């Protein structure tokens, strides 16, 4: 199969923000998913560089429109790799091939009689770069740009859009997948209930020169939308490129609801007038808002994707936007929600499952994916397998229908189940009983196979993480060439290959100050410093203490000291330890007692006696300031020298 999928070509009057990033990430995730399904995929994005608002933005900066467009177009192009977005083609409407194709199409449609010259007056929104109908205004303003449109009356060229209204209504009605989600299909059908007006497709050069000249009248340039939409054709070699027909038959566009009308009404009618079939599907998503308001340059409430990636890492950003927004509905951005998802879904659920599983395979199966012992399979195991297989099916259905957050919910349901599988099977207990070896190996195999499938289905969402997971599971080459058809089935993991534990997928972020993740070395050092400040020791530090049980074989007072006793201890070797317990214990009552000592303290000389360690005791000071001291010991008899852990 072939997939041709596009993002809008973004205006170069503003730097990329999270809204643009979302559309591009969604399109990238879908492209990767289709590749995983074995499709040949063509993913196109680019920049829209003509029109009034670009001209004005350039003027404000005091540079030529082309210079300005070059700069911002480059910023878009450079943003995509940071987000793991990998288009196959980046188109610019200032590309000479595009300009030529637009002129050829205009000439063709003009020759067919679908373009005519006439007088027009209307309300123009520069933000939208289109005429608005009175019905679209809210309190006299454009609802998207919160500014009143300008009344314009002039002579222009018009495209006979009205001629194709009935055809368009039929096409939408007969093809339920043409515009999705359904709410937008309904919105378009509702709009089409009123008679469709013809579309003004030119601007007089007296008012605007920054556009593609009309081939049949050089006193006019092409209206930016008529120019821009055609990018979807020029990018795949219209009219006679070798792959054009194949790609065009598979065309799918991804947009937000702000540009529904040009895509759902202008574009199919333009295609019809050109004698081309309409695109296959239009996927319409909602807005990223900040405090209920659409994120946009004109409002100035934007979140920069590059900064987010720097702070949180690319896959956290991709995961967050794909998980948080239900495709078609609006979503609100908050840094706190992002950190919460990162810590709970990524660090806790996925990260822990992954590192625990690999550590256990390392420890209990010498780092080799073990052969399962079929005889030890339980009904619960079979249910788990059925659940994972069901997830893959649901995932595919969700992805085919742009239900990215649903697909992720399905995956996380399995992650939760595998985490519970570890707890209920308690492999650390199985490992203590040699008779349970077969069961332990079955369990570890099920975990490895579950993780393989999770890696596979996560790949379109989090390519970097999936690559790390695949490498740790020893499946790098498999992942690169995997097709969901085959690799998406349970039981494809080959036992006997080596895994490498130790990869930390998502180090936790500090909730209080949203600290950016540091490279791992620095992170460790930072964590240690923070812990030291709070008086905490980490496990490594604790592990360095040599705590032992010792038996007192001799005890005597040290001259001139009321407090210090010299003890001879067996631990198991004999050693001298000086203890400050003289006010609480008589030497003779200590003989034969078991005490606890720190055996690896540096020797110190106290009142002329060298002490090799320290005796542990508990101390209580009462309200009157009296000190009570009790030696620490163990609750039963044990050989001197036994370790305390
Ligand atoms: O409209 N939330 O370009 P544009 C979600 N050049 N998505 C958002 C968003 C937000 N707050 N803000 C922007 C144009 N987007 C035309 C398109 S196509 C032939 C020509 C995304 O730079 C979303 O995809 O204004 C939206 O449709 C697009 O950016 C608009 O980009």
XYZ file of C-alpha atoms in Angstrom, residues 45-620:
576
model
C 5.355 19.500 4.948
C 6.570 22.982 4.053
C 5.959 26.706 4.212
C 3.374 29.071 2.751
C 5.227 32.199 1.756
C 3.027 34.516 -0.326
C 0.211 36.838 0.633
C -0.512 40.023 2.488
C 0.492 38.997 5.942
C 3.921 37.783 4.926
C 4.420 40.985 2.954
C 3.464 43.077 5.977
C 5.596 41.063 8.392
C 8.627 41.521 6.123
C 7.919 45.225 5.831
C 7.824 45.555 9.594
C 11.241 43.946 9.835
C 12.551 46.117 6.998
C 13.632 43.194 4.799
C 12.423 41.891 1.444
C 9.598 39.326 1.572
C 11.879 36.663 0.097
C 14.633 37.301 2.624
C 12.090 37.167 5.385
C 10.512 33.978 4.049
C 13.946 32.334 3.706
C 14.701 32.967 7.355
C 11.435 31.723 8.855
C 11.110 28.834 6.442
C 14.563 27.684 7.613
C 13.395 27.931 11.235
C 10.503 25.558 10.472
C 12.770 23.195 8.601
C 15.216 23.122 11.513
C 12.532 22.566 14.123
C 11.282 19.259 12.756
C 14.379 17.137 13.398
C 14.397 18.371 17.012
C 10.949 16.848 17.403
C 11.851 13.602 15.689
C 9.650 14.709 12.762
C 11.061 13.323 9.529
C 9.268 14.548 6.397
C 10.274 13.151 3.022
C 9.743 16.466 1.305
C 9.723 20.086 2.457
C 7.982 22.311 -0.045
C 8.086 26.124 -0.283
C 5.534 28.050 -2.316
C 8.404 30.191 -3.615
C 9.946 27.078 -5.253
C 10.054 27.681 -9.041
C 8.368 24.312 -9.809
C 5.481 25.253 -7.566
C 5.061 28.686 -9.157
C 5.008 27.119 -12.600
C 2.450 24.473 -11.603
C 0.128 27.070 -10.030
C 0.258 29.125 -13.231
C -0.400 26.069 -15.398
C -3.406 25.123 -13.283
C -4.803 28.677 -13.345
C -4.495 28.751 -17.103
C -6.166 25.357 -17.423
C -9.109 26.260 -15.160
C -9.410 29.646 -16.895
C -9.448 27.951 -20.310
C -12.243 25.673 -19.129
C -14.317 28.697 -18.266
C -14.262 28.268 -14.500
C -12.435 31.554 -13.825
C -14.112 34.887 -14.633
C -13.541 38.612 -13.965
C -15.926 40.604 -11.785
C -16.499 43.235 -9.138
C -16.499 42.229 -5.497
C -16.995 43.726 -2.094
C -16.621 41.877 1.151
C -15.147 41.684 4.641
C -11.548 40.579 4.571
C -9.600 39.121 7.525
C -5.850 39.459 6.983
C -5.135 36.897 9.723
C -7.185 34.256 7.858
C -6.246 35.669 4.454
C -9.851 35.242 3.312
C -13.205 36.988 3.068
C -15.493 36.194 5.980
C -19.256 35.990 5.817
C -21.251 38.157 8.231
C -22.389 34.962 9.952
C -18.837 33.990 10.846
C -18.189 37.183 12.844
C -18.453 37.264 16.618
C -19.230 40.759 17.966
C -18.053 42.136 14.648
C -14.644 40.390 14.991
C -13.003 37.413 13.327
C -13.350 34.723 16.011
C -9.822 33.427 15.428
C -7.959 36.710 15.253
C -10.217 38.817 17.465
C -9.993 41.728 15.052
C -12.608 43.351 12.827
C -12.269 42.451 9.133
C -11.626 45.171 6.549
C -14.332 46.103 4.027
C -12.828 45.717 0.550
C -14.406 46.459 -2.837
C -12.436 45.780 -6.008
C -12.378 44.093 -9.390
C -10.946 40.599 -9.308
C -10.895 37.151 -10.836
C -13.267 34.529 -9.463
C -13.322 30.767 -9.407
C -16.772 29.249 -10.125
C -16.877 27.343 -6.847
C -20.684 27.460 -6.676
C -20.855 25.212 -9.721
C -19.465 22.301 -7.691
C -21.596 22.677 -4.578
C -24.008 19.803 -5.281
C -21.213 17.499 -6.307
C -19.331 18.314 -3.092
C -22.353 17.675 -0.873
C -22.873 14.287 -2.523
C -19.230 13.402 -2.206
C -19.156 14.202 1.515
C -22.398 12.314 2.105
C -21.222 9.246 0.190
C -17.809 9.099 1.825
C -18.092 9.135 5.609
C -14.296 9.050 5.991
C -13.696 12.050 3.723
C -13.728 14.540 6.611
C -13.143 13.273 10.161
C -13.844 13.476 13.074
C -17.544 13.523 12.290
C -18.230 16.855 13.970
C -16.215 18.629 11.246
C -17.963 16.705 8.494
C -21.250 17.870 9.978
C -19.960 21.414 10.230
C -19.070 21.443 6.549
C -22.395 19.903 5.509
C -24.223 22.522 7.604
C -22.247 25.290 5.913
C -23.082 23.857 2.510
C -26.810 24.170 3.201
C -26.582 27.831 2.172
C -25.691 28.647 -1.450
C -21.930 28.628 -1.976
C -20.402 31.827 -3.307
C -17.684 31.888 -5.945
C -14.144 32.292 -4.676
C -12.127 35.437 -5.294
C -8.733 34.106 -6.436
C -6.725 37.224 -7.282
C -5.337 40.402 -5.731
C -4.613 43.486 -7.828
C -0.903 44.318 -7.962
C -1.876 47.874 -7.022
C -2.591 46.466 -3.562
C -0.256 43.451 -3.340
C 2.703 42.336 -5.411
C 3.968 39.479 -3.249
C 2.292 36.549 -4.995
C 2.292 34.418 -8.122
C 1.315 36.520 -11.176
C -1.856 35.339 -12.935
C -0.753 33.824 -16.257
C -3.604 35.515 -18.116
C -3.421 38.990 -16.487
C -0.200 40.403 -15.063
C -2.009 43.181 -13.188
C -3.009 40.545 -10.642
C -1.305 38.043 -8.354
C -2.847 34.782 -7.185
C -4.838 34.714 -3.961
C -2.653 32.959 -1.390
C -5.053 30.067 -0.698
C -5.407 29.149 -4.375
C -1.601 29.114 -4.492
C -1.051 27.302 -1.187
C -3.453 24.376 -1.594
C -1.796 23.401 -4.850
C 1.389 22.561 -2.893
C -0.165 19.174 -2.195
C 0.065 18.429 -5.921
C 3.368 20.077 -6.835
C 5.191 18.230 -4.055
C 4.480 14.864 -5.700
C 5.278 15.890 -9.246
C 1.952 16.992 -10.734
C 1.026 16.623 -13.530
C 3.313 14.017 -15.051
C 5.747 12.897 -12.350
C 6.182 9.112 -12.348
C 4.672 8.650 -8.865
C 1.976 11.292 -9.025
C -1.082 9.101 -9.674
C -0.118 6.536 -7.074
C 0.503 9.129 -4.354
C -2.466 11.277 -5.191
C -4.865 8.328 -4.969
C -3.655 7.856 -1.379
C -3.636 11.527 -0.290
C -4.517 12.401 3.314
C -4.282 15.896 4.802
C -3.891 16.817 8.461
C -5.008 20.273 9.606
C -6.517 22.109 12.580
C -10.070 23.407 12.487
C -8.933 26.974 11.644
C -8.395 25.992 8.032
C -11.295 23.591 7.623
C -13.133 25.709 5.069
C -10.273 26.087 2.577
C -9.507 22.363 2.845
C -13.041 20.984 2.876
C -14.641 23.387 0.393
C -12.167 25.337 -1.764
C -9.771 22.455 -2.290
C -12.103 19.636 -3.410
C -13.929 21.999 -5.766
C -10.636 23.249 -7.192
C -9.565 19.648 -7.776
C -12.867 18.896 -9.425
C -12.435 21.858 -11.764
C -8.977 20.567 -12.647
C -10.398 17.142 -13.452
C -8.631 15.451 -10.524
C -10.256 13.195 -7.926
C -10.500 14.674 -4.421
C -8.029 13.685 -1.695
C -8.865 10.508 0.228
C -9.191 11.798 3.796
C -9.019 15.075 5.732
C -8.111 14.793 9.422
C -9.092 17.799 11.498
C -7.825 18.437 15.004
C -8.654 21.054 17.637
C -6.599 23.842 19.174
C -3.894 23.830 21.754
C -5.060 26.470 24.163
C -3.412 28.308 26.983
C -6.001 29.360 29.567
C -8.912 28.710 27.189
C -7.382 30.861 24.425
C -5.962 29.479 21.190
C -2.197 29.459 21.186
C -1.199 31.850 18.426
C 1.395 34.344 17.450
C -1.122 37.183 17.182
C -2.191 36.606 20.780
C 1.383 36.072 21.899
C 0.760 33.093 24.217
C 2.960 30.607 22.463
C 4.990 27.675 23.745
C 8.168 27.003 21.759
C 8.682 23.352 20.885
C 12.487 23.678 20.797
C 12.538 24.911 24.382
C 10.277 22.092 25.549
C 12.486 19.513 23.900
C 15.570 21.002 25.489
C 13.924 20.894 28.870
C 12.106 17.570 28.767
C 13.508 15.536 25.878
C 11.904 14.856 22.533
C 9.942 11.732 23.391
C 8.390 13.244 26.503
C 7.074 16.114 24.374
C 5.800 13.781 21.661
C 4.192 11.469 24.190
C 2.596 14.342 26.065
C 0.924 16.010 23.089
C -0.252 12.745 21.565
C -1.569 11.431 24.876
C -3.094 14.649 26.146
C -5.052 15.788 23.083
C -8.034 13.803 21.939
C -7.816 14.234 18.153
C -10.536 16.643 17.082
C -11.039 18.331 20.445
C -9.198 21.261 22.011
C -6.576 20.650 24.700
C -4.899 22.870 27.231
C -1.179 23.083 27.605
C 0.402 23.128 31.045
C 3.990 22.445 32.037
C 2.765 20.847 35.247
C 0.632 18.323 33.350
C 3.636 17.515 31.191
C 5.883 16.844 34.194
C 3.131 14.769 35.843
C 2.732 12.568 32.750
C 6.451 12.212 32.400
C 6.851 11.075 36.000
C 3.830 8.812 36.233
C 3.349 7.336 32.748
C 6.900 7.381 31.488
C 9.238 7.127 34.503
C 6.994 5.035 36.758
C 4.903 2.837 34.521
C 7.018 2.296 31.428
C 10.493 3.052 32.814
C 10.099 0.836 35.854
C 8.566 -2.061 33.960
C 11.435 -1.947 31.548
C 14.304 -1.660 34.007
C 12.865 -4.196 36.470
C 12.275 -6.749 33.746
C 15.735 -6.422 32.270
C 17.403 -6.487 35.669
C 15.588 -9.711 36.493
C 16.508 -11.357 33.193
C 20.065 -10.309 33.905
C 20.070 -11.629 37.449
C 18.014 -14.792 37.192
C 18.720 -15.855 33.596
C 22.312 -14.613 33.132
C 21.179 -11.849 30.782
C 19.783 -14.283 28.211
C 16.121 -14.328 27.172
C 15.203 -17.755 28.534
C 13.263 -20.547 26.921
C 9.821 -20.679 28.546
C 8.876 -23.901 30.275
C 5.527 -24.688 28.614
C 4.488 -26.977 31.459
C 4.466 -24.055 33.898
C 2.122 -21.808 31.883
C -0.956 -20.793 33.841
C -4.417 -19.632 32.794
C -3.443 -16.178 33.990
C -0.482 -16.245 31.582
C -2.766 -17.188 28.698
C -5.083 -14.379 29.635
C -2.160 -11.977 29.689
C -1.098 -13.071 26.211
C -4.650 -12.703 24.894
C -4.737 -9.231 26.402
C -1.515 -8.165 24.692
C -2.759 -9.520 21.354
C -6.051 -7.720 21.784
C -4.112 -4.516 22.509
C -2.257 -4.770 19.192
C -5.586 -5.108 17.362
C -7.155 -2.161 19.193
C -4.010 -0.149 18.646
C -4.163 -0.668 14.893
C -7.791 0.298 14.754
C -7.168 3.423 16.806
C -4.145 4.459 14.741
C -5.980 3.935 11.438
C -8.656 6.321 12.687
C -6.250 8.924 14.153
C -7.156 7.913 17.727
C -3.637 8.466 19.025
C -4.565 8.937 22.646
C -6.747 5.820 22.536
C -3.862 3.824 21.089
C -1.645 5.038 23.926
C -4.263 4.167 26.533
C -4.353 0.632 25.144
C -0.578 0.325 25.387
C -0.556 1.672 28.947
C -3.230 -0.759 29.965
C -0.840 -3.570 29.017
C 2.090 -1.846 30.752
C 0.011 -1.718 33.947
C -0.885 -5.356 33.574
C 2.730 -6.422 33.113
C 3.738 -4.440 36.191
C 1.067 -6.283 38.178
C 2.192 -9.574 36.641
C 5.620 -9.013 38.202
C 4.154 -8.282 41.620
C 1.774 -11.264 41.672
C 4.412 -13.702 40.432
C 7.126 -12.382 42.794
C 10.086 -13.669 40.773
C 12.447 -12.860 43.661
C 10.630 -15.560 45.651
C 10.600 -18.037 42.763
C 14.356 -17.496 42.472
C 14.886 -18.815 46.006
C 13.333 -22.175 45.208
C 15.256 -24.295 42.667
C 12.071 -26.304 42.005
C 10.492 -23.123 40.596
C 13.197 -22.489 38.037
C 10.978 -23.462 35.086
C 8.215 -21.157 36.231
C 10.677 -18.316 36.743
C 12.014 -18.733 33.195
C 8.476 -18.791 31.745
C 7.715 -15.605 33.596
C 10.842 -13.853 32.378
C 10.118 -14.928 28.813
C 6.591 -13.519 29.007
C 8.010 -10.206 30.217
C 10.587 -10.071 27.437
C 7.989 -10.849 24.788
C 5.558 -8.309 26.251
C 8.290 -5.672 26.157
C 9.169 -6.523 22.575
C 5.588 -5.856 21.497
C 5.395 -2.661 23.549
C 8.599 -1.438 21.900
C 7.107 -2.114 18.496
C 3.836 -0.276 19.032
C 5.548 2.635 20.800
C 7.910 3.243 17.902
C 5.663 5.691 15.984
C 5.102 7.727 19.147
C 8.550 7.677 20.714
C 11.128 6.622 18.141
C 14.160 7.424 20.304
C 12.857 5.510 23.308
C 11.800 2.576 21.165
C 15.301 2.443 19.686
C 16.803 2.418 23.202
C 14.412 -0.313 24.279
C 15.131 -2.371 21.185
C 18.874 -2.045 21.743
C 18.571 -3.185 25.373
C 16.388 -6.113 24.323
C 18.902 -7.036 21.626
C 16.346 -6.353 18.888
C 17.801 -3.357 17.044
C 17.802 -4.849 13.572
C 14.415 -6.465 14.111
C 12.864 -3.100 14.968
C 14.328 -1.373 11.942
C 12.802 -3.846 9.556
C 9.755 -4.956 11.539
C 6.325 -5.082 10.011
C 3.362 -5.035 12.332
C 1.718 -7.803 10.364
C 4.283 -10.357 11.457
C 6.167 -8.803 14.372
C 2.887 -7.648 15.910
C 1.935 -11.227 16.791
C 2.699 -12.837 20.111
C 5.558 -15.325 20.251
C 8.068 -13.802 17.834
C 10.759 -13.310 20.487
C 13.566 -15.805 19.944
C 14.876 -17.159 23.257
C 18.620 -17.378 23.719
C 19.751 -13.902 22.773
C 21.493 -11.523 25.104
C 19.891 -8.430 26.603
C 21.738 -5.493 28.144
C 20.196 -4.050 31.291
C 20.976 -0.686 32.755
C 19.341 1.731 30.309
C 17.322 4.323 32.187
C 14.560 5.421 29.822
C 13.123 8.358 31.728
C 14.959 9.800 34.719
C 12.417 11.407 37.035
C 11.957 15.156 36.873
C 11.750 17.336 39.927
C 8.120 18.398 40.253
C 8.852 21.464 42.353
C 10.930 23.366 39.885
C 10.481 21.410 36.625
C 14.228 20.945 36.497
C 15.389 19.972 33.051
C 16.750 16.462 32.843
C 20.532 16.544 32.983
C 22.797 14.182 31.151
C 22.903 11.041 33.260
C 26.266 11.638 34.976
C 25.343 15.114 36.064
C 21.929 13.924 37.118
C 23.470 11.386 39.519
C 25.786 13.959 41.033
C 22.912 16.378 41.472
C 20.709 13.756 43.087
C 23.500 12.929 45.528
C 24.024 16.544 46.476
C 20.315 17.060 47.015
C 20.057 13.904 49.132
C 23.069 14.912 51.224
C 21.395 18.232 51.932
C 18.339 16.453 53.260
C 20.538 14.149 55.388
C 19.772 11.125 53.241
C 22.269 8.459 52.258
C 21.817 6.439 49.144
C 22.051 2.677 48.987
C 25.636 2.774 47.798
C 26.664 4.818 50.792
C 24.830 2.525 53.196
C 26.350 -0.521 51.528
C 29.833 0.751 52.301
C 29.305 0.321 56.056
C 30.569 -2.995 57.413
C 28.074 -3.728 60.183
C 28.684 -6.914 62.169
C 27.670 -8.870 65.201
C 30.527 -9.135 67.736
C 30.953 -11.002 71.012
C 32.573 -9.266 73.985
C 35.444 -11.463 75.193
C 37.078 -8.965 77.575
C 36.286 -5.478 78.957
C 38.177 -3.070 81.206
C 38.040 0.565 82.279
C 40.490 2.977 80.699
C 42.442 4.836 83.353
C 41.539 8.483 83.929
C 38.347 8.172 81.915
C 34.915 7.799 83.470
C 33.303 7.144 80.156
C 35.538 4.947 78.080
C 35.814 1.159 78.233
C 38.332 -0.926 76.330
C 36.554 -3.933 74.807
C 38.099 -6.977 73.229
C 35.674 -8.297 70.649
C 35.408 -11.384 68.521
C 34.047 -10.381 65.099
C 35.073 -13.087 64.096
C 38.750 -12.025 64.466
C 39.710 -10.419 67.762
C 39.915 -6.677 67.789
C 40.033 -3.819 70.276
C 37.251 -1.281 70.282
C 36.966 1.685 72.646
C 33.346 2.390 73.651
C 31.954 5.428 75.507
C 29.598 3.359 77.652
C 31.452 3.422 81.007
C 28.740 5.358 82.816
C 26.058 2.865 81.855
C 27.759 -0.540 81.955
C 30.222 -2.251 84.282
C 32.978 -4.161 82.411
C 32.109 -7.495 83.959
C 28.449 -7.418 82.897
C 29.526 -7.119 79.283
C 31.469 -10.340 78.901
C 29.779 -12.848 76.601
C 27.293 -10.293 75.271
C 26.506 -9.873 71.584
C 26.838 -6.298 70.350
C 26.667 -4.598 66.972
C 29.721 -2.847 65.583
C 30.778 -0.787 62.597
C 33.846 -2.823 61.634
C 35.392 -0.640 58.936
C 35.857 2.736 60.611
C 39.319 4.189 60.327
C 41.260 3.339 63.536
C 41.419 6.212 66.062
C 43.456 6.597 69.261
C 41.399 7.436 72.361
C 43.211 8.019 75.681
C 46.206 6.098 74.341
C 44.228 3.072 73.113
C 43.666 2.444 69.393
C 40.043 1.626 68.577
C 39.286 -0.547 65.511
C 35.602 0.150 65.038
C 32.641 1.427 66.969
C 29.998 -0.218 69.155
C 26.396 0.772 68.393
C 24.012 1.817 71.145
C 20.696 3.615 71.417
C 20.599 6.815 73.440
C 17.660 8.525 75.089
